PDB file of C-alpha atoms in Angstrom:
ATOM      1  CA  MET A 129       0.306   0.061   0.225  1.00 43.00           C
ATOM      2  CA  ALA A 130       1.713   3.316  -0.777  1.00 45.00           C
ATOM      3  CA  GLU A 131       2.344   5.466   2.644  1.00 53.00           C
ATOM      4  CA  GLY A 132       2.774   8.667   0.252  1.00 54.00           C
ATOM      5  CA  ASN A 133      -0.904  10.251   1.533  1.00 60.00           C
ATOM      6  CA  CYS A 134      -1.028   9.126   4.903  1.00 63.00           C
ATOM      7  CA  THR A 135      -1.946  10.679   7.769  1.00 65.00           C
ATOM      8  CA  GLN A 136       0.003   9.350  10.396  1.00 71.00           C
ATOM      9  CA  VAL A 137      -1.829   8.894  14.268  1.00 75.00           C
ATOM     10  CA  THR A 138      -0.930  10.739  16.866  1.00 78.00           C
ATOM     11  CA  GLU A 139      -2.857   8.579  19.392  1.00 83.00           C
ATOM     12  CA  PHE A 140      -5.055   5.024  19.833  1.00 86.00           C
ATOM     13  CA  ILE A 141      -8.410   4.668  20.776  1.00 85.00           C
ATOM     14  CA  LEU A 142      -8.849   1.396  23.679  1.00 85.00           C
ATOM     15  CA  THR A 143     -11.646  -0.740  23.600  1.00 82.00           C
ATOM     16  CA  GLY A 144     -11.059  -1.838  26.949  1.00 77.00           C
ATOM     17  CA  PHE A 145     -14.086  -5.040  27.555  1.00 80.00           C
ATOM     18  CA  THR A 146     -16.973  -3.443  27.538  1.00 76.00           C
ATOM     19  CA  GLU A 147     -19.101  -0.268  27.317  1.00 77.00           C
ATOM     20  CA  ASP A 148     -22.121  -1.304  29.577  1.00 78.00           C
ATOM     21  CA  LEU A 149     -21.820   0.769  32.847  1.00 81.00           C
ATOM     22  CA  VAL A 150     -22.389  -1.710  35.209  1.00 85.00           C
ATOM     23  CA  THR A 151     -20.127  -4.068  33.795  1.00 83.00           C
ATOM     24  CA  GLN A 152     -17.732  -1.031  33.450  1.00 85.00           C
ATOM     25  CA  ILE A 153     -18.397  -0.201  37.764  1.00 87.00           C
ATOM     26  CA  THR A 154     -17.612  -3.440  38.173  1.00 89.00           C
ATOM     27  CA  LEU A 155     -14.958  -4.265  36.685  1.00 88.00           C
ATOM     28  CA  PHE A 156     -13.584  -0.896  38.013  1.00 90.00           C
ATOM     29  CA  VAL A 157     -13.567  -1.852  41.653  1.00 93.00           C
ATOM     30  CA  MET A 158     -12.358  -5.748  40.932  1.00 92.00           C
ATOM     31  CA  PHE A 159      -9.295  -4.758  39.227  1.00 92.00           C
ATOM     32  CA  LEU A 160      -8.888  -1.210  41.501  1.00 94.00           C
ATOM     33  CA  LEU A 161      -8.884  -4.366  44.230  1.00 95.00           C
ATOM     34  CA  THR A 162      -6.602  -6.357  42.075  1.00 93.00           C
ATOM     35  CA  TYR A 163      -4.120  -3.327  41.497  1.00 94.00           C
ATOM     36  CA  LEU A 164      -4.321  -2.731  45.369  1.00 95.00           C
ATOM     37  CA  ILE A 165      -2.589  -6.092  46.055  1.00 93.00           C
ATOM     38  CA  THR A 166      -0.508  -6.044  44.125  1.00 93.00           C
ATOM     39  CA  ILE A 167       1.132  -3.396  45.316  1.00 94.00           C
ATOM     40  CA  LEU A 168       1.235  -3.996  49.285  1.00 92.00           C
ATOM     41  CA  GLY A 169       2.064  -8.313  48.490  1.00 90.00           C
ATOM     42  CA  ASN A 170       5.096  -6.949  46.359  1.00 93.00           C
ATOM     43  CA  LEU A 171       5.955  -4.486  47.710  1.00 93.00           C
ATOM     44  CA  GLY A 172       5.462  -6.272  51.332  1.00 89.00           C
ATOM     45  CA  MET A 173       7.756  -8.925  50.123  1.00 88.00           C
ATOM     46  CA  ILE A 174      10.366  -6.033  48.479  1.00 91.00           C
ATOM     47  CA  MET A 175      10.785  -5.172  52.229  1.00 90.00           C
ATOM     48  CA  LEU A 176      10.568  -8.470  54.062  1.00 87.00           C
ATOM     49  CA  ILE A 177      12.600  -9.580  52.018  1.00 88.00           C
ATOM     50  CA  ARG A 178      15.301  -6.509  52.942  1.00 89.00           C
ATOM     51  CA  ALA A 179      14.938  -6.847  56.566  1.00 86.00           C
ATOM     52  CA  SER A 180      14.663 -10.459  57.352  1.00 84.00           C
ATOM     53  CA  PRO A 181      18.029 -11.844  58.025  1.00 82.00           C
ATOM     54  CA  GLN A 182      16.869 -14.734  57.061  1.00 82.00           C
ATOM     55  CA  LEU A 183      15.657 -14.514  53.899  1.00 83.00           C
ATOM     56  CA  GLN A 184      18.874 -13.767  53.030  1.00 86.00           C
ATOM     57  CA  SER A 185      19.386 -16.214  50.436  1.00 88.00           C
ATOM     58  CA  PRO A 186      19.561 -17.102  46.767  1.00 91.00           C
ATOM     59  CA  MET A 187      16.172 -18.181  46.198  1.00 88.00           C
ATOM     60  CA  TYR A 188      14.529 -15.050  47.641  1.00 89.00           C
ATOM     61  CA  TYR A 189      16.664 -12.790  46.341  1.00 93.00           C
ATOM     62  CA  PHE A 190      15.497 -13.514  42.879  1.00 93.00           C
ATOM     63  CA  LEU A 191      12.174 -13.538  44.418  1.00 90.00           C
ATOM     64  CA  GLY A 192      12.717 -10.152  45.096  1.00 92.00           C
ATOM     65  CA  ASN A 193      13.516  -9.718  41.628  1.00 94.00           C
ATOM     66  CA  LEU A 194      10.118 -10.884  40.345  1.00 93.00           C
ATOM     67  CA  ALA A 195       8.341  -8.901  43.003  1.00 92.00           C
ATOM     68  CA  PHE A 196       9.838  -5.671  41.796  1.00 95.00           C
ATOM     69  CA  VAL A 197       9.488  -6.432  38.065  1.00 94.00           C
ATOM     70  CA  ASP A 198       5.657  -7.415  39.071  1.00 92.00           C
ATOM     71  CA  LEU A 199       4.848  -4.557  40.230  1.00 93.00           C
ATOM     72  CA  CYS A 200       6.279  -2.522  37.128  1.00 93.00           C
ATOM     73  CA  SER A 201       4.949  -4.558  34.272  1.00 91.00           C
ATOM     74  CA  SER A 202       1.449  -4.032  36.630  1.00 91.00           C
ATOM     75  CA  THR A 203       1.680  -0.522  37.361  1.00 92.00           C
ATOM     76  CA  ILE A 204       2.619   0.345  33.421  1.00 92.00           C
ATOM     77  CA  ILE A 205      -0.606  -1.352  32.427  1.00 90.00           C
ATOM     78  CA  THR A 206      -3.938  -1.053  35.474  1.00 91.00           C
ATOM     79  CA  PRO A 207      -3.206   2.212  36.671  1.00 91.00           C
ATOM     80  CA  LYS A 208      -4.477   2.868  32.643  1.00 89.00           C
ATOM     81  CA  MET A 209      -6.887   0.601  32.089  1.00 89.00           C
ATOM     82  CA  LEU A 210      -8.301   1.893  35.755  1.00 89.00           C
ATOM     83  CA  VAL A 211      -8.542   5.583  34.217  1.00 88.00           C
ATOM     84  CA  ASP A 212      -9.512   4.511  31.144  1.00 85.00           C
ATOM     85  CA  PHE A 213     -12.750   2.939  33.124  1.00 84.00           C
ATOM     86  CA  VAL A 214     -13.712   5.944  34.725  1.00 83.00           C
ATOM     87  CA  SER A 215     -12.486   8.126  31.382  1.00 78.00           C
ATOM     88  CA  GLY A 216     -14.956   9.387  28.350  1.00 66.00           C
ATOM     89  CA  LYS A 217     -12.294   9.098  25.795  1.00 71.00           C
ATOM     90  CA  LYS A 218     -10.072   6.266  25.756  1.00 79.00           C
ATOM     91  CA  GLY A 219      -6.934   7.203  24.436  1.00 83.00           C
ATOM     92  CA  ILE A 220      -3.442   7.039  24.500  1.00 87.00           C
ATOM     93  CA  ALA A 221      -0.342   9.221  22.809  1.00 87.00           C
ATOM     94  CA  TYR A 222       1.185   7.313  20.415  1.00 87.00           C
ATOM     95  CA  ALA A 223       4.333   8.299  21.879  1.00 87.00           C
ATOM     96  CA  GLY A 224       2.474   6.807  25.518  1.00 89.00           C
ATOM     97  CA  CYS A 225       1.754   3.495  23.067  1.00 89.00           C
ATOM     98  CA  VAL A 226       5.422   3.113  22.454  1.00 89.00           C
ATOM     99  CA  ALA A 227       6.788   3.561  25.563  1.00 91.00           C
ATOM    100  CA  GLN A 228       4.180   1.042  26.869  1.00 92.00           C
ATOM    101  CA  VAL A 229       4.691  -0.968  24.632  1.00 91.00           C
ATOM    102  CA  PHE A 230       8.987  -0.995  25.208  1.00 93.00           C
ATOM    103  CA  ILE A 231       8.770  -1.293  29.194  1.00 93.00           C
ATOM    104  CA  PHE A 232       6.291  -4.266  29.295  1.00 91.00           C
ATOM    105  CA  ASP A 233       7.804  -6.115  26.570  1.00 90.00           C
ATOM    106  CA  LEU A 234      11.096  -5.308  28.340  1.00 93.00           C
ATOM    107  CA  PHE A 235       9.570  -6.454  31.714  1.00 93.00           C
ATOM    108  CA  GLY A 236       7.518  -9.198  30.202  1.00 89.00           C
ATOM    109  CA  MET A 237      10.742 -11.184  29.314  1.00 90.00           C
ATOM    110  CA  THR A 238      12.727 -10.392  32.311  1.00 94.00           C
ATOM    111  CA  GLU A 239      10.513 -11.871  33.765  1.00 91.00           C
ATOM    112  CA  CYS A 240      10.495 -14.926  31.815  1.00 90.00           C
ATOM    113  CA  PHE A 241      14.144 -15.452  32.826  1.00 93.00           C
ATOM    114  CA  LEU A 242      13.537 -14.104  36.268  1.00 93.00           C
ATOM    115  CA  LEU A 243      11.728 -17.807  36.428  1.00 91.00           C
ATOM    116  CA  ALA A 244      14.089 -19.469  34.386  1.00 92.00           C
ATOM    117  CA  THR A 245      16.884 -18.467  36.661  1.00 94.00           C
ATOM    118  CA  MET A 246      14.592 -19.425  39.844  1.00 91.00           C
ATOM    119  CA  ALA A 247      13.999 -22.531  38.189  1.00 91.00           C
ATOM    120  CA  TYR A 248      17.892 -23.689  38.090  1.00 93.00           C
ATOM    121  CA  ASP A 249      18.136 -22.209  41.534  1.00 92.00           C
ATOM    122  CA  ARG A 250      15.620 -25.269  42.219  1.00 90.00           C
ATOM    123  CA  TYR A 251      17.990 -27.522  40.154  1.00 91.00           C
ATOM    124  CA  VAL A 252      20.693 -27.211  41.986  1.00 92.00           C
ATOM    125  CA  ALA A 253      19.370 -26.868  45.516  1.00 89.00           C
ATOM    126  CA  VAL A 254      17.446 -30.409  45.274  1.00 88.00           C
ATOM    127  CA  CYS A 255      20.025 -31.865  42.774  1.00 88.00           C
ATOM    128  CA  HIS A 256      23.098 -30.447  44.169  1.00 89.00           C
ATOM    129  CA  PRO A 257      22.786 -29.492  47.720  1.00 87.00           C
ATOM    130  CA  LEU A 258      26.303 -29.628  48.345  1.00 89.00           C
ATOM    131  CA  VAL A 259      27.308 -27.448  46.285  1.00 92.00           C
ATOM    132  CA  TYR A 260      24.685 -25.441  46.378  1.00 91.00           C
ATOM    133  CA  SER A 261      26.849 -22.118  48.375  1.00 90.00           C
ATOM    134  CA  LEU A 262      29.457 -22.492  45.756  1.00 91.00           C
ATOM    135  CA  VAL A 263      27.603 -22.917  42.607  1.00 91.00           C
ATOM    136  CA  MET A 264      24.691 -19.732  43.293  1.00 93.00           C
ATOM    137  CA  SER A 265      27.475 -17.610  44.697  1.00 93.00           C
ATOM    138  CA  PRO A 266      26.344 -13.703  45.696  1.00 92.00           C
ATOM    139  CA  ARG A 267      28.577 -13.120  41.907  1.00 94.00           C
ATOM    140  CA  CYS A 268      26.814 -15.997  40.296  1.00 94.00           C
ATOM    141  CA  CYS A 269      23.244 -14.516  41.597  1.00 94.00           C
ATOM    142  CA  PHE A 270      23.944 -11.076  40.419  1.00 95.00           C
ATOM    143  CA  GLN A 271      24.875 -12.776  37.007  1.00 95.00           C
ATOM    144  CA  LEU A 272      22.017 -14.118  36.488  1.00 95.00           C
ATOM    145  CA  VAL A 273      19.688 -11.346  37.622  1.00 96.00           C
ATOM    146  CA  THR A 274      21.532  -9.001  35.538  1.00 96.00           C
ATOM    147  CA  GLY A 275      21.437 -10.824  32.485  1.00 95.00           C
ATOM    148  CA  SER A 276      17.922 -11.426  32.597  1.00 94.00           C
ATOM    149  CA  TYR A 277      17.119  -7.138  32.326  1.00 96.00           C
ATOM    150  CA  LEU A 278      20.042  -7.794  29.309  1.00 95.00           C
ATOM    151  CA  MET A 279      17.443 -10.065  27.682  1.00 93.00           C
ATOM    152  CA  GLY A 280      14.021  -8.498  28.813  1.00 93.00           C
ATOM    153  CA  LEU A 281      15.812  -4.573  27.939  1.00 94.00           C
ATOM    154  CA  ALA A 282      17.224  -6.699  24.074  1.00 91.00           C
ATOM    155  CA  ASN A 283      13.547  -7.423  23.903  1.00 90.00           C
ATOM    156  CA  GLY A 284      11.976  -4.394  24.161  1.00 91.00           C
ATOM    157  CA  MET A 285      14.612  -2.668  22.109  1.00 91.00           C
ATOM    158  CA  GLY A 286      13.777  -4.713  19.260  1.00 88.00           C
ATOM    159  CA  GLN A 287      10.101  -4.673  19.959  1.00 88.00           C
ATOM    160  CA  THR A 288       9.343  -0.790  19.839  1.00 89.00           C
ATOM    161  CA  ILE A 289      12.215  -0.856  16.707  1.00 87.00           C
ATOM    162  CA  SER A 290       9.675  -2.742  15.007  1.00 84.00           C
ATOM    163  CA  LEU A 291       7.082  -0.768  16.283  1.00 85.00           C
ATOM    164  CA  SER A 292       8.444   2.332  14.435  1.00 82.00           C
ATOM    165  CA  SER A 293       8.965   0.622  11.306  1.00 80.00           C
ATOM    166  CA  LEU A 294       4.998   0.558  11.116  1.00 81.00           C
ATOM    167  CA  SER A 295       2.401   3.083   9.645  1.00 81.00           C
ATOM    168  CA  PHE A 296      -1.330   3.775  10.656  1.00 81.00           C
ATOM    169  CA  CYS A 297      -3.115   5.810   9.166  1.00 77.00           C
ATOM    170  CA  SER A 298      -6.979   3.754   8.080  1.00 67.00           C
ATOM    171  CA  SER A 299      -7.766   2.711  12.524  1.00 71.00           C
ATOM    172  CA  SER A 300      -5.884   3.540  15.647  1.00 79.00           C
ATOM    173  CA  VAL A 301      -8.650   1.511  17.516  1.00 83.00           C
ATOM    174  CA  ILE A 302      -7.170  -1.240  19.188  1.00 83.00           C
ATOM    175  CA  ASP A 303      -9.216  -4.015  20.340  1.00 81.00           C
ATOM    176  CA  LEU A 304      -7.168  -4.210  24.114  1.00 82.00           C
ATOM    177  CA  PHE A 305      -6.907  -2.715  26.784  1.00 84.00           C
ATOM    178  CA  PHE A 306      -3.428  -1.528  26.264  1.00 87.00           C
ATOM    179  CA  CYS A 307      -0.730  -0.690  23.934  1.00 87.00           C
ATOM    180  CA  ASP A 308       0.173  -4.078  22.632  1.00 84.00           C
ATOM    181  CA  ILE A 309       2.341  -5.310  19.991  1.00 84.00           C
ATOM    182  CA  SER A 310       0.730  -8.164  18.412  1.00 81.00           C
ATOM    183  CA  SER A 311      -2.492  -5.868  17.876  1.00 81.00           C
ATOM    184  CA  LEU A 312      -0.625  -2.861  16.731  1.00 85.00           C
ATOM    185  CA  ILE A 313       1.635  -5.046  13.383  1.00 84.00           C
ATOM    186  CA  SER A 314      -2.287  -5.886  12.824  1.00 82.00           C
ATOM    187  CA  LEU A 315      -3.466  -2.349  12.804  1.00 83.00           C
ATOM    188  CA  SER A 316      -1.054  -1.187  11.102  1.00 80.00           C
ATOM    189  CA  THR A 317      -1.463  -0.194   7.247  1.00 77.00           C
ATOM    190  CA  SER A 318       2.462  -0.670   6.276  1.00 77.00           C
ATOM    191  CA  ASP A 319       4.209  -4.143   5.355  1.00 76.00           C
ATOM    192  CA  LYS A 320       3.904  -5.969   8.470  1.00 78.00           C
ATOM    193  CA  THR A 321       6.982  -8.707   7.148  1.00 79.00           C
ATOM    194  CA  LEU A 322       9.351  -7.200   9.611  1.00 78.00           C
ATOM    195  CA  SER A 323       7.504  -6.697  12.555  1.00 80.00           C
ATOM    196  CA  GLN A 324       6.615 -10.021  12.459  1.00 81.00           C
ATOM    197  CA  ILE A 325       9.401 -11.587  11.790  1.00 83.00           C
ATOM    198  CA  ILE A 326      10.849 -10.075  15.360  1.00 80.00           C
ATOM    199  CA  LEU A 327       8.093 -10.643  17.403  1.00 79.00           C
ATOM    200  CA  ARG A 328       7.994 -14.107  16.393  1.00 80.00           C
ATOM    201  CA  THR A 329      11.735 -14.077  16.835  1.00 81.00           C
ATOM    202  CA  SER A 330      11.477 -12.914  19.834  1.00 80.00           C
ATOM    203  CA  ALA A 331       9.283 -14.539  21.524  1.00 75.00           C
ATOM    204  CA  SER A 332      10.896 -18.472  20.012  1.00 78.00           C
ATOM    205  CA  LEU A 333      14.212 -17.224  20.611  1.00 81.00           C
ATOM    206  CA  PHE A 334      13.397 -15.543  24.291  1.00 82.00           C
ATOM    207  CA  GLY A 335      10.695 -17.172  25.873  1.00 76.00           C
ATOM    208  CA  VAL A 336      10.850 -20.662  24.318  1.00 80.00           C
ATOM    209  CA  SER A 337      15.214 -20.789  25.730  1.00 85.00           C
ATOM    210  CA  SER A 338      13.834 -19.668  28.813  1.00 85.00           C
ATOM    211  CA  SER A 339      10.986 -21.911  29.486  1.00 83.00           C
ATOM    212  CA  LEU A 340      13.111 -24.600  28.503  1.00 89.00           C
ATOM    213  CA  VAL A 341      15.111 -24.089  30.898  1.00 90.00           C
ATOM    214  CA  VAL A 342      12.491 -24.297  33.260  1.00 89.00           C
ATOM    215  CA  LEU A 343      11.363 -28.064  31.440  1.00 89.00           C
ATOM    216  CA  VAL A 344      14.796 -29.028  31.651  1.00 92.00           C
ATOM    217  CA  SER A 345      15.326 -28.016  35.782  1.00 90.00           C
ATOM    218  CA  TYR A 346      12.294 -29.659  36.782  1.00 89.00           C
ATOM    219  CA  MET A 347      12.673 -33.252  34.553  1.00 90.00           C
ATOM    220  CA  ALA A 348      15.777 -33.390  36.432  1.00 91.00           C
ATOM    221  CA  ILE A 349      14.125 -32.278  39.737  1.00 89.00           C
ATOM    222  CA  ILE A 350      11.237 -34.833  39.371  1.00 87.00           C
ATOM    223  CA  SER A 351      14.013 -37.459  38.633  1.00 89.00           C
ATOM    224  CA  THR A 352      15.850 -36.890  41.867  1.00 87.00           C
ATOM    225  CA  ILE A 353      12.865 -36.014  43.818  1.00 86.00           C
ATOM    226  CA  LEU A 354      11.919 -40.601  42.825  1.00 85.00           C
ATOM    227  CA  SER A 355      15.273 -41.105  43.705  1.00 84.00           C
ATOM    228  CA  ILE A 356      14.694 -39.862  46.917  1.00 80.00           C
ATOM    229  CA  SER A 357      13.653 -43.517  48.837  1.00 79.00           C
ATOM    230  CA  SER A 358      11.611 -41.632  52.364  1.00 79.00           C
ATOM    231  CA  ALA A 359       8.208 -40.371  51.508  1.00 79.00           C
ATOM    232  CA  GLU A 360       9.116 -37.482  53.614  1.00 77.00           C
ATOM    233  CA  GLY A 361      12.257 -36.885  52.259  1.00 75.00           C
ATOM    234  CA  LYS A 362      10.442 -36.828  48.765  1.00 78.00           C
ATOM    235  CA  ARG A 363       7.744 -33.943  50.354  1.00 79.00           C
ATOM    236  CA  LYS A 364      10.471 -31.646  51.568  1.00 77.00           C
ATOM    237  CA  ALA A 365      12.011 -31.763  48.463  1.00 74.00           C
ATOM    238  CA  PHE A 366       8.704 -31.291  46.441  1.00 76.00           C
ATOM    239  CA  SER A 367       7.719 -28.169  48.416  1.00 76.00           C
ATOM    240  CA  THR A 368      10.952 -26.581  48.183  1.00 74.00           C
ATOM    241  CA  CYS A 369       9.821 -25.909  44.452  1.00 78.00           C
ATOM    242  CA  THR A 370       5.718 -26.091  44.690  1.00 79.00           C
ATOM    243  CA  SER A 371       5.235 -21.988  45.039  1.00 77.00           C
ATOM    244  CA  HIS A 372       7.831 -21.324  42.295  1.00 79.00           C
ATOM    245  CA  LEU A 373       5.430 -24.314  39.673  1.00 81.00           C
ATOM    246  CA  ILE A 374       2.488 -23.039  40.133  1.00 81.00           C
ATOM    247  CA  THR A 375       3.920 -19.534  39.751  1.00 80.00           C
ATOM    248  CA  VAL A 376       5.628 -20.676  36.096  1.00 82.00           C
ATOM    249  CA  SER A 377       2.436 -22.562  35.139  1.00 80.00           C
ATOM    250  CA  ILE A 378       0.111 -19.118  35.427  1.00 78.00           C
ATOM    251  CA  PHE A 379       2.417 -17.252  33.658  1.00 79.00           C
ATOM    252  CA  TYR A 380       3.995 -19.570  30.668  1.00 75.00           C
ATOM    253  CA  GLY A 381       0.461 -21.026  30.265  1.00 74.00           C
ATOM    254  CA  THR A 382      -0.692 -17.584  29.431  1.00 70.00           C
ATOM    255  CA  SER A 383       1.545 -15.683  27.514  1.00 70.00           C
ATOM    256  CA  ILE A 384       2.822 -18.376  25.236  1.00 65.00           C
ATOM    257  CA  PHE A 385      -0.153 -19.032  24.328  1.00 66.00           C
ATOM    258  CA  THR A 386      -0.733 -15.626  23.642  1.00 62.00           C
ATOM    259  CA  TYR A 387       1.900 -14.578  21.533  1.00 57.00           C
ATOM    260  CA  LEU A 388       2.874 -18.248  19.953  1.00 57.00           C
ATOM    261  CA  LYS A 389      -1.143 -19.374  18.769  1.00 58.00           C
ATOM    262  CA  PRO A 390      -1.822 -19.513  15.226  1.00 56.00           C
ATOM    263  CA  SER A 391      -2.638 -16.105  13.967  1.00 50.00           C
ATOM    264  CA  SER A 392      -6.479 -15.395  14.061  1.00 50.00           C
ATOM    265  CA  ASP A 393      -9.394 -12.138  12.985  1.00 46.00           C
ATOM    266  CA  GLY A 394      -8.410 -10.586  16.464  1.00 46.00           C
ATOM    267  CA  ILE A 395      -7.527 -10.728  19.778  1.00 48.00           C
ATOM    268  CA  THR A 396     -10.913 -10.305  21.063  1.00 49.00           C
ATOM    269  CA  GLU A 397     -10.872 -13.655  22.609  1.00 52.00           C
ATOM    270  CA  ASP A 398      -7.664 -13.850  24.067  1.00 63.00           C
ATOM    271  CA  LYS A 399      -8.185 -10.698  26.573  1.00 74.00           C
ATOM    272  CA  TRP A 400      -9.426 -12.851  29.573  1.00 74.00           C
ATOM    273  CA  SER A 401      -5.953 -14.783  29.368  1.00 72.00           C
ATOM    274  CA  VAL A 402      -4.140 -11.287  28.564  1.00 78.00           C
ATOM    275  CA  VAL A 403      -6.046  -9.834  31.795  1.00 82.00           C
ATOM    276  CA  LEU A 404      -4.672 -13.042  33.693  1.00 78.00           C
ATOM    277  CA  TYR A 405      -0.736 -13.349  32.555  1.00 75.00           C
ATOM    278  CA  THR A 406      -0.746  -9.313  32.635  1.00 84.00           C
ATOM    279  CA  VAL A 407      -3.083  -8.365  35.965  1.00 86.00           C
ATOM    280  CA  VAL A 408      -3.957 -11.153  38.059  1.00 85.00           C
ATOM    281  CA  THR A 409      -0.111 -13.076  37.832  1.00 83.00           C
ATOM    282  CA  PRO A 410       1.706 -10.166  39.282  1.00 88.00           C
ATOM    283  CA  MET A 411      -0.915 -10.496  42.045  1.00 89.00           C
ATOM    284  CA  LEU A 412      -1.230 -14.093  42.614  1.00 85.00           C
ATOM    285  CA  ASN A 413       2.761 -14.210  42.753  1.00 83.00           C
ATOM    286  CA  PRO A 414       3.386 -12.982  45.761  1.00 82.00           C
ATOM    287  CA  LEU A 415       0.916 -14.470  47.285  1.00 82.00           C
ATOM    288  CA  ILE A 416       1.335 -18.209  46.300  1.00 82.00           C
ATOM    289  CA  TYR A 417       5.573 -17.125  48.026  1.00 77.00           C
ATOM    290  CA  SER A 418       3.828 -16.562  51.254  1.00 72.00           C
ATOM    291  CA  LEU A 419       1.277 -18.370  52.325  1.00 67.00           C
ATOM    292  CA  ARG A 420       3.021 -21.483  51.087  1.00 67.00           C
ATOM    293  CA  ASN A 421       6.159 -20.339  52.190  1.00 71.00           C
ATOM    294  CA  LYS A 422       7.240 -21.248  56.130  1.00 75.00           C
ATOM    295  CA  GLU A 423      10.487 -18.902  55.898  1.00 75.00           C
ATOM    296  CA  VAL A 424       8.866 -16.027  54.675  1.00 77.00           C
ATOM    297  CA  LYS A 425       5.690 -16.766  57.308  1.00 74.00           C
ATOM    298  CA  GLU A 426       8.573 -16.876  60.178  1.00 77.00           C
ATOM    299  CA  ALA A 427       9.900 -14.072  59.511  1.00 75.00           C
ATOM    300  CA  LEU A 428       6.714 -11.621  58.445  1.00 75.00           C
ATOM    301  CA  ARG A 429       5.618 -13.017  62.408  1.00 78.00           C
ATOM    302  CA  ARG A 430       9.266 -11.919  64.034  1.00 78.00           C
ATOM    303  CA  LEU A 431       8.592  -8.291  61.789  1.00 74.00           C
ATOM    304  CA  ILE A 432       5.054  -7.648  63.254  1.00 69.00           C
TER     305      ILE A 432
END
């Protein structure tokens, strides 16, 4: 399509979920409560880990960074969505949309690699406990976390570069509640080949590789647990991985379904799966770890 007469869109309209007033009020209250729990849960987890000497270990160092990432990724999405519920015009400027894509993709991919790093940490703890302190040294933990943020930065920059090459002329309506790169590619009136290649390559290279680390780690963990003779030993070994396994299942399951599924006519049917990993998962992570982890509950009791 020729782009000579194209007037570039300066603002996008986010359709959200519904135009029904009662439903909007219900969703506003529900998402507001979810966001408040997300803020309190993740900030509380970060502060608890920093203040408790018994939580100064690699697992909680990774968990603190996971809480920070969840806090940031939720904040870039949910407050804007809440404003749109009470605003007559659900618009977002082009620059704001680009910033939302960059920050969300940065922290989204960072979370993928943090979860993979946490799986590796559990693998070393269960399969090689005698060398755990040597392998998971403070320097190694710092490098793993830094690498996770760098992978997220690479993903965010790649998606932003692909977005900057697109033109938007015929429509400015995004059938979602935030600026998602796949929705913007579908909306573009210019050649989408490069952007689609970058999106699929990023999802496959980064997302699949990090999920493979999780898969291989847990295959080794399960094999080691099955080789333990006592039932109590099996229960203790598996209990150290349960919280992380629940978090991984929710996050990877919904994100892989959304971004690696076959192409469809729109993303409307996937809105609630997107809500699950953009809004609900950041709220659930600190709850899962605090409710199922005896060390976290004990540290909280001592702090109180």
